[in-house]
PDB file of C-alpha atoms in Angstrom:
ATOM      1  CA  MET A  12     -18.898  -1.504 -19.302  1.00 38.00           C
ATOM      2  CA  LYS A  13     -15.211  -0.249 -19.471  1.00 40.00           C
ATOM      3  CA  ALA A  14     -14.222  -3.622 -18.386  1.00 40.00           C
ATOM      4  CA  VAL A  15     -15.303  -4.191 -22.474  1.00 38.00           C
ATOM      5  CA  TYR A  16     -13.357  -1.375 -23.665  1.00 37.00           C
ATOM      6  CA  LYS A  17     -10.535  -2.125 -21.188  1.00 36.00           C
ATOM      7  CA  ASN A  18      -8.222  -3.816 -23.104  1.00 36.00           C
ATOM      8  CA  ILE A  19      -8.147  -1.096 -25.633  1.00 32.00           C
ATOM      9  CA  LEU A  20      -7.865   1.903 -22.890  1.00 32.00           C
ATOM     10  CA  LEU A  21      -4.934  -0.498 -21.822  1.00 31.00           C
ATOM     11  CA  VAL A  22      -3.148  -0.564 -25.375  1.00 31.00           C
ATOM     12  CA  LEU A  23      -3.281   2.995 -25.776  1.00 29.00           C
ATOM     13  CA  THR A  24      -2.604   4.497 -21.959  1.00 26.00           C
ATOM     14  CA  ALA A  25      -0.046   2.121 -20.311  1.00 26.00           C
ATOM     15  CA  GLY A  26      -3.083   1.049 -18.417  1.00 23.00           C
ATOM     16  CA  SER A  27      -4.182   4.189 -16.565  1.00 22.00           C
ATOM     17  CA  ILE A  28      -7.477   5.522 -18.298  1.00 23.00           C
ATOM     18  CA  GLY A  29      -8.483   2.168 -18.754  1.00 24.00           C
ATOM     19  CA  LEU A  30      -8.445   1.945 -14.631  1.00 22.00           C
ATOM     20  CA  PHE A  31     -10.435   5.353 -14.096  1.00 24.00           C
ATOM     21  CA  SER A  32     -14.248   4.828 -12.128  1.00 27.00           C
ATOM     22  CA  CYS A  33     -16.460   6.633 -13.210  1.00 32.00           C
ATOM     23  CA  GLU A  34     -16.580   9.706 -10.937  1.00 32.00           C
ATOM     24  CA  SER A  35     -12.925  10.350 -11.962  1.00 36.00           C
ATOM     25  CA  ALA A  36     -13.898   9.570 -15.793  1.00 43.00           C
ATOM     26  CA  LYS A  37     -16.179  12.320 -14.955  1.00 40.00           C
ATOM     27  CA  LYS A  38     -13.650  14.551 -13.732  1.00 39.00           C
ATOM     28  CA  ASP A  39     -11.887  14.141 -16.535  1.00 48.00           C
ATOM     29  CA  LYS A  40     -14.449  15.454 -18.692  1.00 45.00           C
ATOM     30  CA  LEU A  41     -14.598  18.595 -16.754  1.00 38.00           C
ATOM     31  CA  ALA A  42     -11.079  19.372 -16.732  1.00 43.00           C
ATOM     32  CA  ASN A  43     -10.982  18.684 -20.344  1.00 46.00           C
ATOM     33  CA  VAL A  44     -13.440  20.754 -21.170  1.00 44.00           C
ATOM     34  CA  GLY A  45     -11.935  23.243 -24.146  1.00 43.00           C
ATOM     35  CA  VAL A  46      -8.911  21.175 -24.910  1.00 48.00           C
ATOM     36  CA  GLU A  47      -8.481  18.889 -27.886  1.00 63.00           C
ATOM     37  CA  LYS A  48      -8.503  15.411 -25.988  1.00 71.00           C
ATOM     38  CA  THR A  49      -6.734  12.496 -27.938  1.00 69.00           C
ATOM     39  CA  GLU A  50      -7.649   9.456 -29.304  1.00 66.00           C
ATOM     40  CA  ALA A  51      -7.256   7.600 -25.729  1.00 62.00           C
ATOM     41  CA  GLN A  52      -8.998  10.587 -24.392  1.00 68.00           C
ATOM     42  CA  ARG A  53     -11.775  10.171 -26.630  1.00 68.00           C
ATOM     43  CA  LEU A  54     -12.011   5.934 -26.224  1.00 62.00           C
ATOM     44  CA  ALA A  55     -11.886   6.790 -22.940  1.00 62.00           C
ATOM     45  CA  THR A  56     -15.203   8.910 -23.019  1.00 66.00           C
ATOM     46  CA  ILE A  57     -16.843   6.663 -25.455  1.00 67.00           C
ATOM     47  CA  ALA A  58     -16.159   3.686 -23.134  1.00 60.00           C
ATOM     48  CA  GLU A  59     -18.449   5.090 -20.277  1.00 64.00           C
ATOM     49  CA  ALA A  60     -21.393   5.798 -22.118  1.00 64.00           C
ATOM     50  CA  ILE A  61     -21.377   3.273 -25.220  1.00 66.00           C
ATOM     51  CA  PRO A  62     -23.397   0.238 -23.703  1.00 64.00           C
ATOM     52  CA  ALA A  63     -21.411  -3.215 -23.633  1.00 64.00           C
ATOM     53  CA  PRO A  64     -22.996  -4.993 -26.967  1.00 60.00           C
ATOM     54  CA  SER A  65     -24.655  -7.466 -24.952  1.00 63.00           C
ATOM     55  CA  VAL A  66     -26.366  -4.109 -22.727  1.00 69.00           C
ATOM     56  CA  ILE A  67     -28.876  -3.477 -25.595  1.00 69.00           C
ATOM     57  CA  PRO A  68     -30.293  -6.840 -26.582  1.00 71.00           C
ATOM     58  CA  GLU A  69     -30.879  -7.046 -22.111  1.00 75.00           C
ATOM     59  CA  MET A  70     -33.030  -4.744 -21.871  1.00 77.00           C
ATOM     60  CA  ILE A  71     -35.315  -5.508 -24.984  1.00 79.00           C
ATOM     61  CA  LYS A  72     -35.908  -9.015 -24.028  1.00 77.00           C
ATOM     62  CA  LYS A  73     -37.219  -7.356 -20.581  1.00 77.00           C
ATOM     63  CA  THR A  74     -39.523  -5.083 -23.204  1.00 79.00           C
ATOM     64  CA  GLY A  75     -41.209  -9.019 -23.458  1.00 80.00           C
ATOM     65  CA  VAL A  76     -41.204  -8.435 -27.387  1.00 84.00           C
ATOM     66  CA  ASP A  77     -40.295 -12.006 -29.037  1.00 87.00           C
ATOM     67  CA  TYR A  78     -37.656 -12.551 -30.850  1.00 90.00           C
ATOM     68  CA  GLN A  79     -37.659 -10.220 -34.663  1.00 92.00           C
ATOM     69  CA  GLN A  80     -35.502 -12.242 -37.508  1.00 93.00           C
ATOM     70  CA  ASP A  81     -35.606  -9.093 -39.487  1.00 94.00           C
ATOM     71  CA  LEU A  82     -33.863  -7.306 -37.027  1.00 94.00           C
ATOM     72  CA  ILE A  83     -30.734  -7.991 -37.267  1.00 96.00           C
ATOM     73  CA  ASN A  84     -28.106  -8.225 -40.488  1.00 97.00           C
ATOM     74  CA  ASP A  85     -28.635 -10.811 -42.890  1.00 96.00           C
ATOM     75  CA  ILE A  86     -25.400 -13.648 -41.730  1.00 93.00           C
ATOM     76  CA  ASN A  87     -25.104 -14.311 -45.912  1.00 93.00           C
ATOM     77  CA  LYS A  88     -24.111 -10.806 -46.462  1.00 95.00           C
ATOM     78  CA  SER A  89     -20.635 -11.566 -44.159  1.00 93.00           C
ATOM     79  CA  THR A  90     -18.616 -12.737 -47.584  1.00 92.00           C
ATOM     80  CA  GLU A  91     -19.780  -9.035 -49.320  1.00 92.00           C
ATOM     81  CA  TYR A  92     -18.305  -6.843 -46.547  1.00 92.00           C
ATOM     82  CA  THR A  93     -14.664  -8.539 -47.448  1.00 88.00           C
ATOM     83  CA  SER A  94     -14.032  -6.333 -50.236  1.00 87.00           C
ATOM     84  CA  SER A  95     -13.246  -3.459 -48.391  1.00 88.00           C
ATOM     85  CA  THR A  96     -11.387  -3.752 -44.863  1.00 89.00           C
ATOM     86  CA  THR A  97     -12.993  -0.745 -43.277  1.00 89.00           C
ATOM     87  CA  LYS A  98     -16.740  -1.620 -44.290  1.00 90.00           C
ATOM     88  CA  ALA A  99     -15.790  -4.981 -43.094  1.00 91.00           C
ATOM     89  CA  ALA A 100     -14.699  -3.848 -39.906  1.00 89.00           C
ATOM     90  CA  ILE A 101     -18.469  -1.772 -39.481  1.00 92.00           C
ATOM     91  CA  ASN A 102     -20.447  -4.923 -39.856  1.00 94.00           C
ATOM     92  CA  LEU A 103     -18.331  -7.015 -37.629  1.00 90.00           C
ATOM     93  CA  GLY A 104     -19.344  -4.649 -35.051  1.00 89.00           C
ATOM     94  CA  ILE A 105     -23.241  -5.287 -36.181  1.00 94.00           C
ATOM     95  CA  TYR A 106     -22.445  -9.033 -35.822  1.00 93.00           C
ATOM     96  CA  ALA A 107     -21.612  -8.322 -32.337  1.00 87.00           C
ATOM     97  CA  VAL A 108     -24.236  -7.132 -31.423  1.00 89.00           C
ATOM     98  CA  ASP A 109     -27.061  -9.514 -33.154  1.00 92.00           C
ATOM     99  CA  VAL A 110     -24.650 -12.467 -31.933  1.00 89.00           C
ATOM    100  CA  ALA A 111     -25.681 -10.528 -28.521  1.00 85.00           C
ATOM    101  CA  TYR A 112     -29.164 -10.811 -29.113  1.00 88.00           C
ATOM    102  CA  LEU A 113     -29.670 -14.035 -30.902  1.00 90.00           C
ATOM    103  CA  SER A 114     -27.833 -15.475 -27.558  1.00 85.00           C
ATOM    104  CA  LEU A 115     -30.087 -13.639 -25.205  1.00 82.00           C
ATOM    105  CA  TYR A 116     -33.231 -15.393 -27.423  1.00 87.00           C
ATOM    106  CA  ASP A 117     -31.838 -18.804 -26.573  1.00 85.00           C
ATOM    107  CA  ARG A 118     -31.304 -19.064 -29.924  1.00 90.00           C
ATOM    108  CA  SER A 119     -27.192 -20.410 -29.310  1.00 87.00           C
ATOM    109  CA  ASN A 120     -26.927 -22.219 -33.187  1.00 90.00           C
ATOM    110  CA  GLU A 121     -27.376 -19.194 -34.976  1.00 93.00           C
ATOM    111  CA  ALA A 122     -25.233 -17.119 -32.638  1.00 90.00           C
ATOM    112  CA  LEU A 123     -22.464 -19.732 -33.393  1.00 89.00           C
ATOM    113  CA  LYS A 124     -23.130 -18.979 -37.463  1.00 92.00           C
ATOM    114  CA  TYR A 125     -22.160 -15.731 -37.101  1.00 92.00           C
ATOM    115  CA  MET A 126     -19.218 -15.965 -35.003  1.00 89.00           C
ATOM    116  CA  ASN A 127     -17.967 -18.443 -36.897  1.00 90.00           C
ATOM    117  CA  ALA A 128     -18.876 -15.603 -39.983  1.00 91.00           C
ATOM    118  CA  SER A 129     -16.921 -13.111 -37.983  1.00 89.00           C
ATOM    119  CA  VAL A 130     -13.631 -14.912 -37.303  1.00 87.00           C
ATOM    120  CA  LYS A 131     -13.783 -15.548 -40.942  1.00 88.00           C
ATOM    121  CA  MET A 132     -14.374 -12.387 -42.157  1.00 89.00           C
ATOM    122  CA  THR A 133     -10.939 -11.548 -39.694  1.00 85.00           C
ATOM    123  CA  GLU A 134      -9.296 -13.895 -41.869  1.00 85.00           C
ATOM    124  CA  SER A 135     -10.788 -12.995 -45.468  1.00 82.00           C
ATOM    125  CA  ILE A 136      -9.400  -9.234 -44.621  1.00 80.00           C
ATOM    126  CA  GLY A 137      -5.942  -9.948 -43.087  1.00 79.00           C
ATOM    127  CA  PHE A 138      -6.325  -9.635 -39.265  1.00 77.00           C
ATOM    128  CA  SER A 139      -7.455 -13.191 -38.443  1.00 76.00           C
ATOM    129  CA  SER A 140      -5.704 -12.511 -34.889  1.00 76.00           C
ATOM    130  CA  ALA A 141      -7.883 -10.015 -34.314  1.00 74.00           C
ATOM    131  CA  LEU A 142     -10.636 -13.116 -33.697  1.00 76.00           C
ATOM    132  CA  ASP A 143      -9.936 -16.023 -33.722  1.00 73.00           C
ATOM    133  CA  TYR A 144     -11.035 -19.850 -32.523  1.00 76.00           C
ATOM    134  CA  ASN A 145     -10.830 -20.252 -29.799  1.00 79.00           C
ATOM    135  CA  MET A 146     -13.494 -17.457 -28.840  1.00 77.00           C
ATOM    136  CA  ILE A 147     -15.794 -20.063 -30.875  1.00 80.00           C
ATOM    137  CA  ASN A 148     -14.747 -22.741 -28.831  1.00 84.00           C
ATOM    138  CA  ARG A 149     -16.118 -20.710 -25.811  1.00 83.00           C
ATOM    139  CA  PHE A 150     -19.125 -20.009 -27.414  1.00 80.00           C
ATOM    140  CA  GLU A 151     -19.555 -23.462 -28.305  1.00 83.00           C
ATOM    141  CA  LYS A 152     -18.360 -24.814 -24.020  1.00 83.00           C
ATOM    142  CA  ASN A 153     -21.266 -21.981 -23.238  1.00 81.00           C
ATOM    143  CA  MET A 154     -23.986 -22.467 -25.027  1.00 80.00           C
ATOM    144  CA  GLY A 155     -26.173 -23.152 -21.929  1.00 74.00           C
ATOM    145  CA  SER A 156     -25.439 -20.007 -19.936  1.00 77.00           C
ATOM    146  CA  LYS A 157     -26.806 -16.162 -21.708  1.00 70.00           C
ATOM    147  CA  ASP A 158     -24.222 -14.585 -18.621  1.00 70.00           C
ATOM    148  CA  SER A 159     -21.705 -16.667 -20.092  1.00 74.00           C
ATOM    149  CA  LEU A 160     -21.984 -16.179 -24.329  1.00 74.00           C
ATOM    150  CA  SER A 161     -23.117 -12.977 -23.158  1.00 70.00           C
ATOM    151  CA  ASN A 162     -19.410 -12.531 -21.660  1.00 76.00           C
ATOM    152  CA  ILE A 163     -18.197 -13.986 -24.213  1.00 78.00           C
ATOM    153  CA  VAL A 164     -19.748 -11.605 -27.059  1.00 75.00           C
ATOM    154  CA  ASN A 165     -18.117  -8.623 -24.958  1.00 72.00           C
ATOM    155  CA  ASP A 166     -14.662 -10.417 -24.311  1.00 78.00           C
ATOM    156  CA  ALA A 167     -14.493 -10.400 -28.648  1.00 76.00           C
ATOM    157  CA  ILE A 168     -15.629  -7.488 -29.311  1.00 70.00           C
ATOM    158  CA  GLY A 169     -13.417  -6.057 -26.722  1.00 72.00           C
ATOM    159  CA  ASN A 170     -10.575  -8.199 -28.239  1.00 75.00           C
ATOM    160  CA  ALA A 171     -10.806  -7.602 -31.577  1.00 75.00           C
ATOM    161  CA  ASP A 172     -11.279  -3.614 -31.741  1.00 69.00           C
ATOM    162  CA  ALA A 173      -7.571  -4.149 -28.830  1.00 74.00           C
ATOM    163  CA  TYR A 174      -6.076  -5.954 -32.078  1.00 75.00           C
ATOM    164  CA  PHE A 175      -6.885  -3.342 -34.394  1.00 73.00           C
ATOM    165  CA  VAL A 176      -5.392  -0.613 -31.617  1.00 70.00           C
ATOM    166  CA  LYS A 177      -2.040  -2.115 -30.739  1.00 76.00           C
ATOM    167  CA  THR A 178      -1.787  -3.335 -34.101  1.00 77.00           C
ATOM    168  CA  ASN A 179      -1.898   0.658 -35.066  1.00 75.00           C
ATOM    169  CA  ARG A 180      -5.248  -0.256 -36.910  1.00 77.00           C
ATOM    170  CA  LYS A 181      -7.181   2.603 -34.797  1.00 76.00           C
ATOM    171  CA  THR A 182      -9.461   3.215 -37.768  1.00 81.00           C
ATOM    172  CA  LEU A 183     -10.597  -0.125 -37.960  1.00 83.00           C
ATOM    173  CA  ALA A 184     -11.112  -0.306 -33.717  1.00 80.00           C
ATOM    174  CA  ALA A 185     -13.392   3.780 -34.545  1.00 81.00           C
ATOM    175  CA  LEU A 186     -15.480   1.744 -37.173  1.00 86.00           C
ATOM    176  CA  MET A 187     -16.136  -1.682 -35.062  1.00 85.00           C
ATOM    177  CA  LEU A 188     -17.155   0.696 -32.311  1.00 83.00           C
ATOM    178  CA  GLY A 189     -19.579   2.838 -34.461  1.00 88.00           C
ATOM    179  CA  GLY A 190     -21.012  -0.493 -35.919  1.00 91.00           C
ATOM    180  CA  ALA A 191     -21.565  -1.958 -32.769  1.00 87.00           C
ATOM    181  CA  PHE A 192     -23.347   1.146 -31.931  1.00 88.00           C
ATOM    182  CA  ILE A 193     -25.586   1.607 -34.439  1.00 92.00           C
ATOM    183  CA  GLU A 194     -26.724  -1.987 -34.509  1.00 92.00           C
ATOM    184  CA  GLY A 195     -27.407  -1.217 -30.883  1.00 88.00           C
ATOM    185  CA  LEU A 196     -29.633   1.808 -31.409  1.00 91.00           C
ATOM    186  CA  TYR A 197     -31.230   0.466 -34.427  1.00 93.00           C
ATOM    187  CA  ILE A 198     -32.530  -2.889 -32.130  1.00 91.00           C
ATOM    188  CA  SER A 199     -33.739  -0.807 -29.482  1.00 88.00           C
ATOM    189  CA  SER A 200     -35.395   1.901 -32.201  1.00 90.00           C
ATOM    190  CA  GLU A 201     -36.756  -1.125 -33.946  1.00 91.00           C
ATOM    191  CA  THR A 202     -38.648  -2.767 -30.535  1.00 88.00           C
ATOM    192  CA  ILE A 203     -39.581   0.185 -29.417  1.00 87.00           C
ATOM    193  CA  ASN A 204     -41.693   0.839 -32.724  1.00 86.00           C
ATOM    194  CA  ARG A 205     -43.008  -2.993 -32.333  1.00 84.00           C
ATOM    195  CA  ILE A 206     -43.943  -2.704 -28.227  1.00 82.00           C
ATOM    196  CA  PRO A 207     -48.048  -2.428 -28.245  1.00 72.00           C
ATOM    197  CA  THR A 208     -49.612   0.940 -28.123  1.00 67.00           C
ATOM    198  CA  GLY A 209     -49.555   2.248 -24.228  1.00 62.00           C
ATOM    199  CA  LYS A 210     -46.903   0.102 -22.641  1.00 68.00           C
ATOM    200  CA  GLU A 211     -44.023   2.267 -21.716  1.00 67.00           C
ATOM    201  CA  VAL A 212     -40.712   1.659 -21.752  1.00 70.00           C
ATOM    202  CA  PRO A 213     -38.714   4.256 -20.008  1.00 70.00           C
ATOM    203  CA  ASP A 214     -35.415   2.624 -19.586  1.00 77.00           C
ATOM    204  CA  LEU A 215     -34.995   1.120 -22.794  1.00 81.00           C
ATOM    205  CA  ILE A 216     -35.602   5.268 -24.770  1.00 84.00           C
ATOM    206  CA  HIS A 217     -33.702   6.584 -21.002  1.00 81.00           C
ATOM    207  CA  VAL A 218     -30.681   4.616 -22.182  1.00 81.00           C
ATOM    208  CA  MET A 219     -31.226   5.689 -26.051  1.00 84.00           C
ATOM    209  CA  LEU A 220     -30.750   9.121 -25.424  1.00 84.00           C
ATOM    210  CA  GLU A 221     -28.071   8.905 -23.259  1.00 82.00           C
ATOM    211  CA  GLN A 222     -26.136   8.025 -26.114  1.00 83.00           C
ATOM    212  CA  GLU A 223     -25.868  11.956 -28.023  1.00 84.00           C
ATOM    213  CA  GLU A 224     -22.919  12.311 -26.131  1.00 80.00           C
ATOM    214  CA  ALA A 225     -21.316   8.993 -27.343  1.00 82.00           C
ATOM    215  CA  ILE A 226     -22.106  10.207 -31.287  1.00 87.00           C
ATOM    216  CA  THR A 227     -19.921  13.214 -30.573  1.00 85.00           C
ATOM    217  CA  GLU A 228     -16.955  11.468 -29.108  1.00 83.00           C
ATOM    218  CA  LEU A 229     -17.301   8.885 -32.184  1.00 86.00           C
ATOM    219  CA  VAL A 230     -17.180  11.415 -34.873  1.00 87.00           C
ATOM    220  CA  ALA A 231     -14.182  13.378 -33.480  1.00 85.00           C
ATOM    221  CA  LEU A 232     -12.438   9.453 -33.278  1.00 82.00           C
ATOM    222  CA  LEU A 233     -12.668   9.500 -36.346  1.00 85.00           C
ATOM    223  CA  ASP A 234     -11.694  13.050 -37.416  1.00 84.00           C
ATOM    224  CA  GLN A 235      -8.678  11.828 -36.264  1.00 81.00           C
ATOM    225  CA  VAL A 236      -8.313   8.219 -37.462  1.00 79.00           C
ATOM    226  CA  GLU A 237      -6.848   7.850 -41.523  1.00 80.00           C
ATOM    227  CA  LYS A 238     -10.169   8.591 -44.219  1.00 81.00           C
ATOM    228  CA  ASP A 239     -11.431   6.479 -46.544  1.00 85.00           C
ATOM    229  CA  ASP A 240     -14.582   6.563 -48.178  1.00 88.00           C
ATOM    230  CA  TRP A 241     -16.228   4.051 -45.631  1.00 87.00           C
ATOM    231  CA  THR A 242     -14.909   6.190 -42.724  1.00 88.00           C
ATOM    232  CA  MET A 243     -16.746   9.567 -43.846  1.00 91.00           C
ATOM    233  CA  ALA A 244     -19.578   7.441 -44.389  1.00 91.00           C
ATOM    234  CA  LEU A 245     -19.974   6.486 -41.040  1.00 91.00           C
ATOM    235  CA  SER A 246     -18.606   9.627 -39.975  1.00 91.00           C
ATOM    236  CA  ASN A 247     -21.127  11.940 -42.081  1.00 92.00           C
ATOM    237  CA  SER A 248     -24.178   9.379 -40.530  1.00 92.00           C
ATOM    238  CA  LEU A 249     -23.373   9.617 -37.198  1.00 92.00           C
ATOM    239  CA  GLU A 250     -23.476  13.440 -37.793  1.00 92.00           C
ATOM    240  CA  GLN A 251     -26.852  12.927 -38.880  1.00 92.00           C
ATOM    241  CA  ILE A 252     -28.313  11.180 -36.681  1.00 93.00           C
ATOM    242  CA  LYS A 253     -26.714  13.983 -33.959  1.00 91.00           C
ATOM    243  CA  THR A 254     -28.662  16.285 -35.622  1.00 92.00           C
ATOM    244  CA  SER A 255     -31.854  13.847 -35.119  1.00 92.00           C
ATOM    245  CA  TYR A 256     -31.188  14.015 -31.309  1.00 92.00           C
ATOM    246  CA  GLY A 257     -30.735  17.757 -31.292  1.00 91.00           C
ATOM    247  CA  ARG A 258     -34.590  17.826 -33.300  1.00 92.00           C
ATOM    248  CA  LEU A 259     -35.711  15.668 -30.266  1.00 92.00           C
ATOM    249  CA  GLU A 260     -38.307  17.523 -28.576  1.00 92.00           C
ATOM    250  CA  TYR A 261     -40.359  16.416 -25.222  1.00 87.00           C
ATOM    251  CA  LYS A 262     -42.803  16.433 -23.264  1.00 83.00           C
ATOM    252  CA  GLU A 263     -44.342  18.477 -20.581  1.00 78.00           C
ATOM    253  CA  LEU A 264     -44.541  15.966 -17.367  1.00 69.00           C
ATOM    254  CA  PRO A 265     -45.639  16.261 -13.846  1.00 69.00           C
ATOM    255  CA  LYS A 266     -43.514  18.904 -11.245  1.00 67.00           C
ATOM    256  CA  GLY A 267     -43.139  14.918  -9.307  1.00 61.00           C
ATOM    257  CA  GLN A 268     -41.315  13.922 -13.357  1.00 58.00           C
ATOM    258  CA  ALA A 269     -39.433  17.000 -13.998  1.00 53.00           C
ATOM    259  CA  SER A 270     -36.188  15.108 -13.908  1.00 54.00           C
ATOM    260  CA  LEU A 271     -37.055  12.619 -16.545  1.00 64.00           C
ATOM    261  CA  LYS A 272     -36.908  13.073 -19.740  1.00 73.00           C
ATOM    262  CA  ALA A 273     -39.231  12.171 -22.356  1.00 81.00           C
ATOM    263  CA  PRO A 274     -40.103  12.629 -26.706  1.00 87.00           C
ATOM    264  CA  THR A 275     -42.616  13.516 -28.412  1.00 88.00           C
ATOM    265  CA  ASP A 276     -43.952  10.196 -30.103  1.00 86.00           C
ATOM    266  CA  ARG A 277     -43.151  12.185 -33.236  1.00 90.00           C
ATOM    267  CA  SER A 278     -39.522  13.694 -32.912  1.00 91.00           C
ATOM    268  CA  LEU A 279     -39.100   9.757 -31.641  1.00 90.00           C
ATOM    269  CA  LYS A 280     -39.545   8.698 -34.759  1.00 90.00           C
ATOM    270  CA  LEU A 281     -38.078  11.046 -36.885  1.00 92.00           C
ATOM    271  CA  LEU A 282     -34.804   9.719 -34.680  1.00 93.00           C
ATOM    272  CA  PHE A 283     -35.578   6.557 -35.342  1.00 93.00           C
ATOM    273  CA  ARG A 284     -35.927   6.640 -39.061  1.00 94.00           C
ATOM    274  CA  GLN A 285     -32.581   8.243 -39.239  1.00 93.00           C
ATOM    275  CA  ILE A 286     -30.848   5.688 -37.474  1.00 94.00           C
ATOM    276  CA  SER A 287     -32.897   2.980 -39.709  1.00 95.00           C
ATOM    277  CA  ALA A 288     -31.745   4.561 -43.225  1.00 94.00           C
ATOM    278  CA  VAL A 289     -27.806   5.166 -41.988  1.00 94.00           C
ATOM    279  CA  ARG A 290     -27.752   1.094 -40.338  1.00 95.00           C
ATOM    280  CA  ASN A 291     -29.022  -0.253 -43.694  1.00 94.00           C
ATOM    281  CA  ASN A 292     -26.833   1.520 -45.692  1.00 92.00           C
ATOM    282  CA  PHE A 293     -24.377  -0.075 -43.657  1.00 93.00           C
ATOM    283  CA  ILE A 294     -25.056  -3.644 -44.672  1.00 94.00           C
ATOM    284  CA  ARG A 295     -25.884  -3.425 -47.760  1.00 88.00           C
TER     285      ARG A 295
END
């Protein structure tokens, strides 16, 4: 997971934070309680908390739910996003997760179209170095290997984020992370909604519950970067999702399962509804 964001962390901290172990990161969080974190520290925490773009789709496929075309963002909208650099950055993150989702369901040709559209988006907004056609060539050469495609998607989002950070466009890096984060939550929640009644998906729900800390860090990170309408919209939307997380109610479980957290169906659906509303606002 950290490998995806390693380039960002290296740029921000001359290599130190990106090489921390999970245990070191936990100690760092404790040491910084009550202390205002830098952008680098927040990105380190987010890198620990947010799954790589390919992780959520992998877990979704394990649920046994078939590919759902309506869950991914329409590629034909990509040209519309270039009117706003910041909106384009959000949707680059969204498309990264969509590419991973397509790849894991053996839809490599469609995934390649999304990769090409993403490269064209970066060209249109004047940041062609964020993604390039070398990534497309790698993708084409590895279309028969799901694992390789997943790694390429992870590299693509990591390289683009690192480019935005290195060129002092941290706002775009934060927005891209936010877009990928929201799309992962959206596809997860919608998949859970479509799983047959009675089938348990504790792993996927557990991963979603773990994202609450990442939301807090993303909001704080967005507060530290340059603001525009889309940055404010993303920040406010994440705050709304965070509020929904805080309102989750939990079932009483047997003593042997006391360490597990199982949200009630009602409160989980309210969270899912909020996630859907937020995501659909950004792809309009």
